Coordinates of C-alpha atoms in Angstrom, one line a residue:
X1 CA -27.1 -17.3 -69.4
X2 CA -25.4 -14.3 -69.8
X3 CA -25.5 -12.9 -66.3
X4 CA -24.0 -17.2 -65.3
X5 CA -20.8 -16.4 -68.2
X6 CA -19.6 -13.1 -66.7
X7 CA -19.5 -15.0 -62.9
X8 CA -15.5 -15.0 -63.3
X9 CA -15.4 -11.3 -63.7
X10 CA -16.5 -10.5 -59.7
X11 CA -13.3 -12.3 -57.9
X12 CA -11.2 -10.6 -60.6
X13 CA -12.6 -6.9 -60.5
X14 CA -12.3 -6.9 -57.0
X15 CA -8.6 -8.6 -56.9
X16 CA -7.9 -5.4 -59.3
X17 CA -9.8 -2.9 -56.6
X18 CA -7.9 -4.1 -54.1
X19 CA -4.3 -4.2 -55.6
X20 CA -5.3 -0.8 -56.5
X21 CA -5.7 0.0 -52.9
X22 CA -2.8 -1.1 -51.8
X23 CA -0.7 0.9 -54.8
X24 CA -2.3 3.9 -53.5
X25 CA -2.1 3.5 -49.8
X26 CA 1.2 2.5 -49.9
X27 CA 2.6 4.9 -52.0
X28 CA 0.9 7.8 -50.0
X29 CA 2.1 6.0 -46.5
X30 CA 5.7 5.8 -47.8
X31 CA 5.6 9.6 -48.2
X32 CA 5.3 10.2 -44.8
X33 CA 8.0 11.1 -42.2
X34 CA 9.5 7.9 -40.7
X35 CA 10.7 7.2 -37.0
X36 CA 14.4 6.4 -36.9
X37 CA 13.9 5.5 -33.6
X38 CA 12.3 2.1 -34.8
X39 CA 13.4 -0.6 -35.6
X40 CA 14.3 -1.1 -38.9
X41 CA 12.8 -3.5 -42.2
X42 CA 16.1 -5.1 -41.7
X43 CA 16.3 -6.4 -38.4
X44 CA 13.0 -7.5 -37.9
X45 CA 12.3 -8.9 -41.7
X46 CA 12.4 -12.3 -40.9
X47 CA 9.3 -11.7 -38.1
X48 CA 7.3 -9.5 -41.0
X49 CA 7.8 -11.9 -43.6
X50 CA 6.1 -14.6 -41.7
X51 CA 3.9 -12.2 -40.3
X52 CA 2.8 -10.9 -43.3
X53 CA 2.3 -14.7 -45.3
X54 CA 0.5 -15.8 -42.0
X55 CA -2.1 -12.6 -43.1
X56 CA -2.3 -13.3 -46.4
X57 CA -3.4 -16.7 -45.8
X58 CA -6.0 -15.8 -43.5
X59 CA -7.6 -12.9 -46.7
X60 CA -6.0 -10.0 -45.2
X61 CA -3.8 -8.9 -48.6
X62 CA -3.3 -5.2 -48.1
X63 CA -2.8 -5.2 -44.4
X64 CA -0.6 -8.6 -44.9
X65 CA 1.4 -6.1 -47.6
X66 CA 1.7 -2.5 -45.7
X67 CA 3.3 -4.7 -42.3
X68 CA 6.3 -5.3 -44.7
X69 CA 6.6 -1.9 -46.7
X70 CA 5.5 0.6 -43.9
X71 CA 5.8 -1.7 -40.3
X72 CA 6.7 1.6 -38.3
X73 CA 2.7 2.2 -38.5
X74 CA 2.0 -0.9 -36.8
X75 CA 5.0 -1.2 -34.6
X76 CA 6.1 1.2 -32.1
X77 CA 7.3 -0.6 -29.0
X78 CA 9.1 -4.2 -28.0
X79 CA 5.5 -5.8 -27.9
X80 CA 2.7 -5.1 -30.7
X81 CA -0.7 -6.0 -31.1
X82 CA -2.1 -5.4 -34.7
X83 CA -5.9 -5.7 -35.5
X84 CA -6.1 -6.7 -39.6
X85 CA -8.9 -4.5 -41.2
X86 CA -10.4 -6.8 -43.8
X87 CA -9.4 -5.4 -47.8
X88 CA -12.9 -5.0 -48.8
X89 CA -13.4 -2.6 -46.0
X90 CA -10.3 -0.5 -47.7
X91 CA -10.1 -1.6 -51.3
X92 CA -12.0 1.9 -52.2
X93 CA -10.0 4.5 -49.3
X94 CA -9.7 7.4 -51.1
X95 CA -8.7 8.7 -47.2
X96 CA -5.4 11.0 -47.4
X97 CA -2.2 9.7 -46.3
X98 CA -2.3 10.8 -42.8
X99 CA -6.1 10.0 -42.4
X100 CA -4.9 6.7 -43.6
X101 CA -2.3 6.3 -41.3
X102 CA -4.5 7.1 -38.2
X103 CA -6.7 4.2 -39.2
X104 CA -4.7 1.6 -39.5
X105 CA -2.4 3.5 -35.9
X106 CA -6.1 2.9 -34.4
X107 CA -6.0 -0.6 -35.1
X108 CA -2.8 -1.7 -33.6
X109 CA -1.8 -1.6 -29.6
X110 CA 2.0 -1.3 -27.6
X111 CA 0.3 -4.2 -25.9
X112 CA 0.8 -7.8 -26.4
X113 CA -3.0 -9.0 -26.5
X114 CA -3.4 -12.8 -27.9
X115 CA -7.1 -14.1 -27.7
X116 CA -6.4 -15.8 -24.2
X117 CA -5.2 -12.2 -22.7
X118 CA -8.6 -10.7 -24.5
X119 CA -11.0 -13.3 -22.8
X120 CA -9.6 -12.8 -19.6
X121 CA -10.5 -9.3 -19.8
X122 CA -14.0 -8.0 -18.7
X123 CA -16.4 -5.9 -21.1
X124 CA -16.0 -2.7 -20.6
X125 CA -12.4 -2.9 -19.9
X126 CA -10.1 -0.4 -22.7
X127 CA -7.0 -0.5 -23.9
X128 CA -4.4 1.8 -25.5
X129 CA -3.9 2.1 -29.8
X130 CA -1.1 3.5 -31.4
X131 CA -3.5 6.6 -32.4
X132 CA -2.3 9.6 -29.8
X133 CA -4.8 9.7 -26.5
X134 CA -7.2 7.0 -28.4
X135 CA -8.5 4.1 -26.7
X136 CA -10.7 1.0 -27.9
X137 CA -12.9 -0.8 -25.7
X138 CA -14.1 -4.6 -25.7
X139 CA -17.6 -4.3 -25.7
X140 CA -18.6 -8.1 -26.0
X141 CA -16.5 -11.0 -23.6
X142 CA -17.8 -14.6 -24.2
X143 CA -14.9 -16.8 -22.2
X144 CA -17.6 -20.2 -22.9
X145 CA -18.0 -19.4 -26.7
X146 CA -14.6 -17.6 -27.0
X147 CA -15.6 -14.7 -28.3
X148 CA -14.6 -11.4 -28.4
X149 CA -16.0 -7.6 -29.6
X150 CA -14.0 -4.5 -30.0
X151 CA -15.7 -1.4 -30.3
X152 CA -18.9 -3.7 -31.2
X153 CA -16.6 -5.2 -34.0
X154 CA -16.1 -8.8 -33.7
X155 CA -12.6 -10.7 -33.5
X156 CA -13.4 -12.7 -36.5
X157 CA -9.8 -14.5 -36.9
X158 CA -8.4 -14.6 -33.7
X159 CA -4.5 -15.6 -33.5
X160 CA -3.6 -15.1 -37.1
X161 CA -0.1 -15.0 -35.5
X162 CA 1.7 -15.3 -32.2
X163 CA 5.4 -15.4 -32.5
X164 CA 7.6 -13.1 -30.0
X165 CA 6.4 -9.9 -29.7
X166 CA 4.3 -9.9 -32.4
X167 CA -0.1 -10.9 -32.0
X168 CA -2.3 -10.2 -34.9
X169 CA -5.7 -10.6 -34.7
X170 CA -8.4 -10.3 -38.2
X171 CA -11.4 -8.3 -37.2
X172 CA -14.8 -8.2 -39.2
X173 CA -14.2 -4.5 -39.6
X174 CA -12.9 -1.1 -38.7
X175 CA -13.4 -0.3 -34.9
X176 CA -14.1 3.5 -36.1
X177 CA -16.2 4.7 -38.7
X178 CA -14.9 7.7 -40.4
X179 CA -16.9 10.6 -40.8
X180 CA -16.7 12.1 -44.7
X181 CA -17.1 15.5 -43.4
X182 CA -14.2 15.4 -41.2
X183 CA -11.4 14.0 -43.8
X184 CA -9.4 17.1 -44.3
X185 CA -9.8 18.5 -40.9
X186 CA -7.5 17.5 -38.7
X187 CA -9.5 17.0 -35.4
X188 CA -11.5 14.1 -34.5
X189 CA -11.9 11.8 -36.9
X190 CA -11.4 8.3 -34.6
X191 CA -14.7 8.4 -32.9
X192 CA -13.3 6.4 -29.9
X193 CA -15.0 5.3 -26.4
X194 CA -14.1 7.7 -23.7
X195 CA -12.3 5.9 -21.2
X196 CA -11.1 6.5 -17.4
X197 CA -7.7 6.7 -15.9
X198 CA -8.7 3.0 -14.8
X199 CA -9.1 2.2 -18.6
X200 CA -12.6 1.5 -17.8
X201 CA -15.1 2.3 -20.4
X202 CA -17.5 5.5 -19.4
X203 CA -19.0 6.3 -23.0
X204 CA -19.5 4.8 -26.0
X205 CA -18.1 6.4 -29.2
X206 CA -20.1 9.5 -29.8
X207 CA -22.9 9.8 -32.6
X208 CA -21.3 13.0 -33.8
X209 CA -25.1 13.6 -35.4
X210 CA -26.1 14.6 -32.3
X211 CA -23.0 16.7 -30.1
X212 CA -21.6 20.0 -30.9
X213 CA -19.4 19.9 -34.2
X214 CA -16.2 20.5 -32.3
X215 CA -14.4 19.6 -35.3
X216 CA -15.7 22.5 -37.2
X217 CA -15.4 25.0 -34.3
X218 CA -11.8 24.0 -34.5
X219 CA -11.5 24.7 -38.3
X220 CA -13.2 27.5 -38.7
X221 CA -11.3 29.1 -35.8
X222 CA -8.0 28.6 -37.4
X223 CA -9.5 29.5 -40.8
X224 CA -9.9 33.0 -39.4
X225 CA -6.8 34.0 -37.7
X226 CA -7.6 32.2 -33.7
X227 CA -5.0 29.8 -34.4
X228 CA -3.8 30.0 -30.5
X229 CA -7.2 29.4 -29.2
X230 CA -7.8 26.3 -31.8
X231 CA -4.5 25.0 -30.8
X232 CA -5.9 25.6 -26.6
X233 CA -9.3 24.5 -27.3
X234 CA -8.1 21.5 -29.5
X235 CA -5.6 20.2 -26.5
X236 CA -8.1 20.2 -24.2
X237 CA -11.1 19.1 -26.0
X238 CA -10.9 15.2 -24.2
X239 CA -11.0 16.4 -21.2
X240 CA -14.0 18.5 -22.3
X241 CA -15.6 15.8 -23.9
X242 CA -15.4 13.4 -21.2
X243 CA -17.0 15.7 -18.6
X244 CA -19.2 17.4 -21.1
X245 CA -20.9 13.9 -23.0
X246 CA -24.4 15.1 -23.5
X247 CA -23.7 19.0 -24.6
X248 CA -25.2 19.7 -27.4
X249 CA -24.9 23.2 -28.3
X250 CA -22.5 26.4 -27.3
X251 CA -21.2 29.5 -27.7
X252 CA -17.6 30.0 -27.6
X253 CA -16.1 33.4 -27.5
X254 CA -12.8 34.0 -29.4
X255 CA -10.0 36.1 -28.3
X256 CA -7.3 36.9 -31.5
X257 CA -4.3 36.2 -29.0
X258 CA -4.4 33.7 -26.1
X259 CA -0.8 33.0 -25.1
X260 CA -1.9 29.9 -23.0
X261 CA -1.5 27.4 -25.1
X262 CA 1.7 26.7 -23.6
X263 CA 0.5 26.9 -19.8
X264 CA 0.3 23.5 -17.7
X265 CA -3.0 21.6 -18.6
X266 CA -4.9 22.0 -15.8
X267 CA -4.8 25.6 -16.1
X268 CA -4.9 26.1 -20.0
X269 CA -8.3 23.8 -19.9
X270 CA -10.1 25.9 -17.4
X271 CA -9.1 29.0 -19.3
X272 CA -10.4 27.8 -22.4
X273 CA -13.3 26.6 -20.6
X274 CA -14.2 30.4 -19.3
X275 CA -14.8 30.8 -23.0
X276 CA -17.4 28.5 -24.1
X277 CA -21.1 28.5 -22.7
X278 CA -23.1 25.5 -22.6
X279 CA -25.7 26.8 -24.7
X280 CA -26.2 28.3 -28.0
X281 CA -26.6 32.1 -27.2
X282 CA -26.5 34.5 -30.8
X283 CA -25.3 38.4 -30.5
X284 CA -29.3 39.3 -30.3
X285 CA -30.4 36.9 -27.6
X286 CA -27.1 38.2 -25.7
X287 CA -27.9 41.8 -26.8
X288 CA -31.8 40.8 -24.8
X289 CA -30.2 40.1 -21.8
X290 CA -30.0 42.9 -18.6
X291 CA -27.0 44.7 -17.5
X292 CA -25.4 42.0 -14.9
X293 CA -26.8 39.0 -15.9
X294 CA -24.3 36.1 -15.7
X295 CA -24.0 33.4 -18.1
X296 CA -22.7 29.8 -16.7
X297 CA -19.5 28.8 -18.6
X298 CA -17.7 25.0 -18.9
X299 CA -15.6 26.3 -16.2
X300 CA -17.4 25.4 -13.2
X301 CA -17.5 28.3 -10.6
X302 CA -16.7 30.7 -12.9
X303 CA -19.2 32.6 -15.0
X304 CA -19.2 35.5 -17.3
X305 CA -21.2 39.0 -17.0
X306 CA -23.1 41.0 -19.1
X307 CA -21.0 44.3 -18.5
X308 CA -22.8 46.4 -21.1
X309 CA -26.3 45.5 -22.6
X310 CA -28.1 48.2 -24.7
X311 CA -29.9 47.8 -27.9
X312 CA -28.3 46.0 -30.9
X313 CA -26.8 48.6 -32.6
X314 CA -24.7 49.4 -29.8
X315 CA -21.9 48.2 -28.2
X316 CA -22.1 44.9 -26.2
X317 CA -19.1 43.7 -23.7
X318 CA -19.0 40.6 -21.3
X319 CA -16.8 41.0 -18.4
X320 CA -15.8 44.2 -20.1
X321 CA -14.4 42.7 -23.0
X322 CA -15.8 43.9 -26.1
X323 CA -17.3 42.0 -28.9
X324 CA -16.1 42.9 -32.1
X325 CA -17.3 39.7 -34.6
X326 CA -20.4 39.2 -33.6
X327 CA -22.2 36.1 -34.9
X328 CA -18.8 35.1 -36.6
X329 CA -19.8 31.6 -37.2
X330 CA -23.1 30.1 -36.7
X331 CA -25.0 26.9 -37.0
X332 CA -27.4 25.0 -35.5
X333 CA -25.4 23.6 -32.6
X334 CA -23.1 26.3 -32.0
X335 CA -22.4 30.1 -32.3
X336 CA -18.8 31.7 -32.5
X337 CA -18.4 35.7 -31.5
X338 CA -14.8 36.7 -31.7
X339 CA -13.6 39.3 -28.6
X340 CA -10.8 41.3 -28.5
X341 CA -8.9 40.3 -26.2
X342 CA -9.2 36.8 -23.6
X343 CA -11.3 37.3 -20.6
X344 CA -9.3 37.9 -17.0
X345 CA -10.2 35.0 -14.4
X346 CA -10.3 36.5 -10.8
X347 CA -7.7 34.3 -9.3
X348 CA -5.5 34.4 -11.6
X349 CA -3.5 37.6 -12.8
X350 CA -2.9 38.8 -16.1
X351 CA -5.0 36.6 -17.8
X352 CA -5.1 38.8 -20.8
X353 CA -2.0 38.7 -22.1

């Protein structure tokens, strides 16, 4: 009897949890820089109120909410499409703000998408978010029993609202789950599909158990002083992982200056690519290797050479470029060595700067 008196108590705690969510999401969002460029509360208030009651009728409180206090998260262009995460699958975020605002950026699209538009797509077909460079992908197309997965997430309330430029859809979750260790790194934390320039699905997000921690790579670079090579490596790290899917472990070599981060794409990723190995290689096994051997890089066509290989207590270059922090960062899928300075491709002059 006991456990049948308290059954009031579960609707009400989470009501609480979730009003609590929404004071602290909302509070942290509004802190963030805004884009005058949008348009503003004002102007488009009448669309967000209904919007937002349509939402709340349908269960979703705290995106229903956010739409009116913070819409420039959801709305960046004439047409919008927003995907409602459900509140219990954000009651407890404890996310920062701009973690936060990356979600719910992930979960809305420039495109006008209403149910009919979805089913007439095919599976495997992507479209753009609102999150920089991040596609989602509808992985499940059922035009007979009208439904609809995104990211393997199911369109659960389909049409909540259609009125102008406005489509919001409810969806049974988040398309992306977010990885505790990465929440105050700045780098990958969507795990999205990789798409084509079609917008044609290639791969699935990523089970980030089983890749190189590129996220880390990236943080512990800047942690030590590479910023410039963080910043190069971090800029071209799609293309990397869309032509790279199964690599699994590497070795990247750090200069302390690399004044390419502001070079044209194609040629800042091959650069950065001269650096990394596709294998895990420490100071000792490179120390083991002969005088001339050459070691494949990401860059294809272009390898590296062991210019000076002695015993380990001497000193060991690769394309006559010394390493001077050896073993700087190590784990099981990849090994950092800092350099002193950025290795020179053949073709192109002054690579060193």
């Amino acid at each position: 009897m006991a456990c049948s008196s308290n059954w009031w108590r579960a609707p009400v705690y989470f009501t609480v949890s979730v009003l609590l969510a929404f004071l602290a999401i909302s509070t942290a969002l509004r802190s963030l820089p805004r884009d005058n460029s949008l348009p503003t509360k004002t102007t488009i208030a009448p669309l967000l109120l209904d919007a937002s009651s349509a939402l709340r009728k349908s269960g979703f409180n705290i995106i229903a909410t956010l739409l009116q206090t913070t819409p420039e998260i959801f709305i960046s262009s004439p047409h919008s499409t927003i995907f409602a995460i459900p509140d219990s699958s954000i009651a407890n975020a404890s996310h920062t703000s701009w973690l936060l605002k990356h979600l719910f950026q992930y979960h809305a699209s420039p495109l006008q998408l209403s149910m009919k538009d979805l089913l007439k797509k095919h599976r495997g077909s992507c479209f753009p978010t609102l999150f920089h460079r991040k596609n989602v992908a509808l992985t499940k197309v059922d035009e007979k029993e009208r439904v609809v997965e995104i990211n393997h997430v199911l369109v659960s309330h389909p049409d909540i609202f259609l009125n102008g430029p406005l489509t919001i859809h409810g969806v049974l979750g988040p398309f992306t789950s977010m990885d505790p260790r990465y929440v105050n790194q700045g780098w990958d934390h969507i795990q999205a599909p990789i798409c084509d320039s079609n917008l044609s699905l290639v791969s699935e997000a990523t089970d980030t158990k089983n890749v190189v921690e590129w996220t880390h790579v990236i943080r512990l670079l800047s942690s030590k002083g590479f910023v410039s090579f963080a910043i190069g490596l971090n800029s071209v790290l799609d293309g990397i992982l869309y032509d790279e899917m199964k690599l699994n472990s590497v070795t990247v070599f750090a200069p302390p200056e690399f004044s390419f981060v502001a070079s044209a794409s194609s040629l800042l990723e091959k650069i950065v690519r001269f650096h990394i190995l596709p294998r895990k290689l420490t100071y000792l096994e490179l120390a083991s290797l002969p005088a001339n051997a050459t070691l494949s890089t990401l860059a294809p066509d272009h390898d590296l050479e062991i210019s000076k290989a002695v015993n380990i207590t001497q000193e060991l270059m690769i394309n006559q470029v010394k390493i001077v922090a050896p073993n700087m960062f190590e784990s099981k899928k990849f090994v950092i060595h800092g350099i002193s300075q950025a290795f020179k491709l053949d073709e192109l002059p002054n690579t060193s700067r």
